[in-house]
Coordinates of C-alpha atoms in Angstrom, one line a residue:
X987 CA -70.0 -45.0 -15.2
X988 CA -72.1 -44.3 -12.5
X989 CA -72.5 -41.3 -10.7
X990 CA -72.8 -41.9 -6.7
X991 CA -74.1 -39.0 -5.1
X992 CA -73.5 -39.7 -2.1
X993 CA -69.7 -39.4 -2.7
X994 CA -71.0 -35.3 -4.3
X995 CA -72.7 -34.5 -1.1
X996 CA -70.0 -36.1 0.9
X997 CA -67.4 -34.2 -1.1
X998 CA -69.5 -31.0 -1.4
X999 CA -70.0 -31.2 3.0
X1000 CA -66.8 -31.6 3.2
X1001 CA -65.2 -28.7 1.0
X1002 CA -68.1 -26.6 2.4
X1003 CA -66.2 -27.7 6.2
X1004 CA -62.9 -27.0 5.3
X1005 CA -64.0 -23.8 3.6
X1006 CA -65.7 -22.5 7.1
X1007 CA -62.8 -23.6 9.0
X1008 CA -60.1 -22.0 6.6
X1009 CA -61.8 -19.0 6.7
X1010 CA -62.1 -18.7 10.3
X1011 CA -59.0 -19.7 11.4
X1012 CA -56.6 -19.3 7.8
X1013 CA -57.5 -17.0 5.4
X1014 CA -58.0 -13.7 8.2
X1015 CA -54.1 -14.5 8.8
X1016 CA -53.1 -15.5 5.5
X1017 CA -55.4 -12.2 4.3
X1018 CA -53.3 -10.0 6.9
X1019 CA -49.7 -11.5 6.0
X1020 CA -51.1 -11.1 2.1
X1021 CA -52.0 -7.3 3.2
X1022 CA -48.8 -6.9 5.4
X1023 CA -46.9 -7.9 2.1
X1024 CA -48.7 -5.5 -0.2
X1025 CA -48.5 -2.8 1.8
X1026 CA -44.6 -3.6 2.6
X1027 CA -44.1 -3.6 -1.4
X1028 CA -46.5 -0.6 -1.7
X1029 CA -44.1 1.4 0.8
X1030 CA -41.0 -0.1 -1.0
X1031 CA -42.1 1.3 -4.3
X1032 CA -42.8 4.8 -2.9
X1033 CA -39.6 5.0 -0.9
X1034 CA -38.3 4.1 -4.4
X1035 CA -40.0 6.8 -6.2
X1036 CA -39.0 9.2 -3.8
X1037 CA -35.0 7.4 -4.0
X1038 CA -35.4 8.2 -7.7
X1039 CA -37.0 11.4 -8.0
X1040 CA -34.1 12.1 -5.4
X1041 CA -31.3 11.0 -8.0
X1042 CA -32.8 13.1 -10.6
X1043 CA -32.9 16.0 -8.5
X1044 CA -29.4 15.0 -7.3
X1045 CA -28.1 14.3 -10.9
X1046 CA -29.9 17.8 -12.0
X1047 CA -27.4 19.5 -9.2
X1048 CA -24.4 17.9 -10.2
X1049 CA -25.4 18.9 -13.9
X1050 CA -25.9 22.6 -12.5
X1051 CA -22.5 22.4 -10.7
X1052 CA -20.4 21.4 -13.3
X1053 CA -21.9 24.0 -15.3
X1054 CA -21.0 26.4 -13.2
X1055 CA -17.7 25.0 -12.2
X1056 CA -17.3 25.2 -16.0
X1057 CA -18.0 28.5 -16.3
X1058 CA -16.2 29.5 -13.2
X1059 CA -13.4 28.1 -15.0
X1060 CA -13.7 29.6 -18.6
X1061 CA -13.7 33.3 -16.3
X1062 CA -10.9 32.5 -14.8
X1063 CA -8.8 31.3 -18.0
X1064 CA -9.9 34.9 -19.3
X1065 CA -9.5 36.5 -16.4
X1066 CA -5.7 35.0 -16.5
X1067 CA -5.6 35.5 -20.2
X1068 CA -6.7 39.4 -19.5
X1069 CA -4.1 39.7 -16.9
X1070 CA -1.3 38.2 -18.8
X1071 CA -1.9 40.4 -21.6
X1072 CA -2.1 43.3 -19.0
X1073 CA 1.0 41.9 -17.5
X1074 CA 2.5 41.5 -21.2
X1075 CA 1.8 45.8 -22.4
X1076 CA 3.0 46.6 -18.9
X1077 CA 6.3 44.5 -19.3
X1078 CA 6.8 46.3 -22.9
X1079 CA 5.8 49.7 -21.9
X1080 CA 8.5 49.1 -19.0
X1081 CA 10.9 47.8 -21.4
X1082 CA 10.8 50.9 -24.1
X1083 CA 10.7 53.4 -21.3
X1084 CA 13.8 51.9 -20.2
X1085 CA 15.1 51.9 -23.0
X1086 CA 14.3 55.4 -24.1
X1087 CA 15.4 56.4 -20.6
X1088 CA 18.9 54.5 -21.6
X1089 CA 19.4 55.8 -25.1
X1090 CA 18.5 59.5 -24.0
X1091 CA 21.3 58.9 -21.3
X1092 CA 23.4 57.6 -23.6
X1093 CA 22.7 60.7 -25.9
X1094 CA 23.6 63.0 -23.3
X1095 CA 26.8 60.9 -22.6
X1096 CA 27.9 60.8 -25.8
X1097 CA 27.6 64.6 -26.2
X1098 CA 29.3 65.6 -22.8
X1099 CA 32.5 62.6 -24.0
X1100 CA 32.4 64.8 -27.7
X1101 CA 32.5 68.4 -25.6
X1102 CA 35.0 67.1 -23.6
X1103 CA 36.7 66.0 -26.5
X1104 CA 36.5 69.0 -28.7
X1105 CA 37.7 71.1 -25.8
X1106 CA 40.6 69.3 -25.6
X1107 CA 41.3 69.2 -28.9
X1108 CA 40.6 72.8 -28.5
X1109 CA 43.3 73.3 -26.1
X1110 CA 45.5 71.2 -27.9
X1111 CA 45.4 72.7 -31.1
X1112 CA 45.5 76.0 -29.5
X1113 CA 49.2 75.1 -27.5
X1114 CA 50.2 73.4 -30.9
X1115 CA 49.3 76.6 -32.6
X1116 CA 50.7 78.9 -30.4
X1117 CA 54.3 76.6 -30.4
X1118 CA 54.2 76.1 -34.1
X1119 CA 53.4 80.1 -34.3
X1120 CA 56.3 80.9 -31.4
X1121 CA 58.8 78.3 -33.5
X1122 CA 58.5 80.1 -36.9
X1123 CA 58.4 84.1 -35.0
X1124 CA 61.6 82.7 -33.1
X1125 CA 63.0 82.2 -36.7
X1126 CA 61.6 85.3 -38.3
X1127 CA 62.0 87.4 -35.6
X1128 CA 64.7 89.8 -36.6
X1129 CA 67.2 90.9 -33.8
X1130 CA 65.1 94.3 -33.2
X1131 CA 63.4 94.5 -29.8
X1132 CA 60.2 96.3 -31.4
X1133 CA 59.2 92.8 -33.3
X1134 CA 60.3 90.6 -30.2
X1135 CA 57.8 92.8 -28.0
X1136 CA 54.9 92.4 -30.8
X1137 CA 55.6 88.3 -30.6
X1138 CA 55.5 88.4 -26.5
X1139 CA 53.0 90.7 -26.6
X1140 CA 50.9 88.0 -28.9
X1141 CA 52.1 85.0 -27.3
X1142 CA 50.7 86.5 -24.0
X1143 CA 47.5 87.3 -25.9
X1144 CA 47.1 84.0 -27.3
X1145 CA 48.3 81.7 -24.3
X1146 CA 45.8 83.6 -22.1
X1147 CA 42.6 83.1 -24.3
X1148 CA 43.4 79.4 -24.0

């Protein structure tokens, strides 16, 4: 093989052409597009930085909110629980004081009924007396006046302590 070097300086003057021309008229524009491109995926990348570092402060608030709505809610279930046992010693105190309040009523009714009661039998046993006493003077009573006055004179006594 033989080397022709005419066909290298032909080939080397003719890459060394299309190099000029390309870089006047091609590679400035293809250069800028190139730069327009990096710098469009350079500002991508940031406004994905900031899109992220924006989520994790996001995420970091949400975490911070359900904590709190978390603990809001824990206070609250004690705060009810505190209440309903409030609620619950109220409701009892209520409930024996009542019934205390009801029982001592009941003692004093109970003890008015048996007053009642004995002071009728009272009166009762004090007419049965006095007829039972007047029944066996009317047969023992002799026909002398001085023993009939003693009996009225008694039966008077005793029917008006009664």
């Amino acid at each position: 093989m033989d080397i022709v070097w005419t066909n290298i300086v032909f080939s080397i003057v003719a890459f060394g052409i299309l190099y000029f021309l390309l870089s006047k008229y091609a590679f400035s524009k293809l250069f800028a597009v190139m730069e327009k491109r990096r710098e469009l995926v350079m500002q991508q990348m940031d406004e994905a930085a900031k899109t992220r570092e924006q989520a994790v402060a996001y995420v970091e608030e949400q975490k911070q909110a359900l904590n709190s709505a978390r603990q809001e809610a824990q206070q609250i279930i004690q705060q009810s629980q505190i209440t309903s046992n409030l609620q619950v010693e109220q409701t009892l105190a209520q409930a024996k004081a009542d019934a205390a309040r009801v029982k001592e009523e009941a003692v004093r009714d109970i003890e008015n009924e048996k007053n009642k009661a004995v002071e009728e039998l009272r009166s009762e046993i004090g007419t049965a007396s006095v007829r039972i006493a007047s029944k066996l003077l009317k047969k023992e009573v002799s026909a002398n006046g001085e023993q009939e006055q003693l009996v009225n004179q008694y039966l008077k006594e005793v029917g008006g302590q009664s």
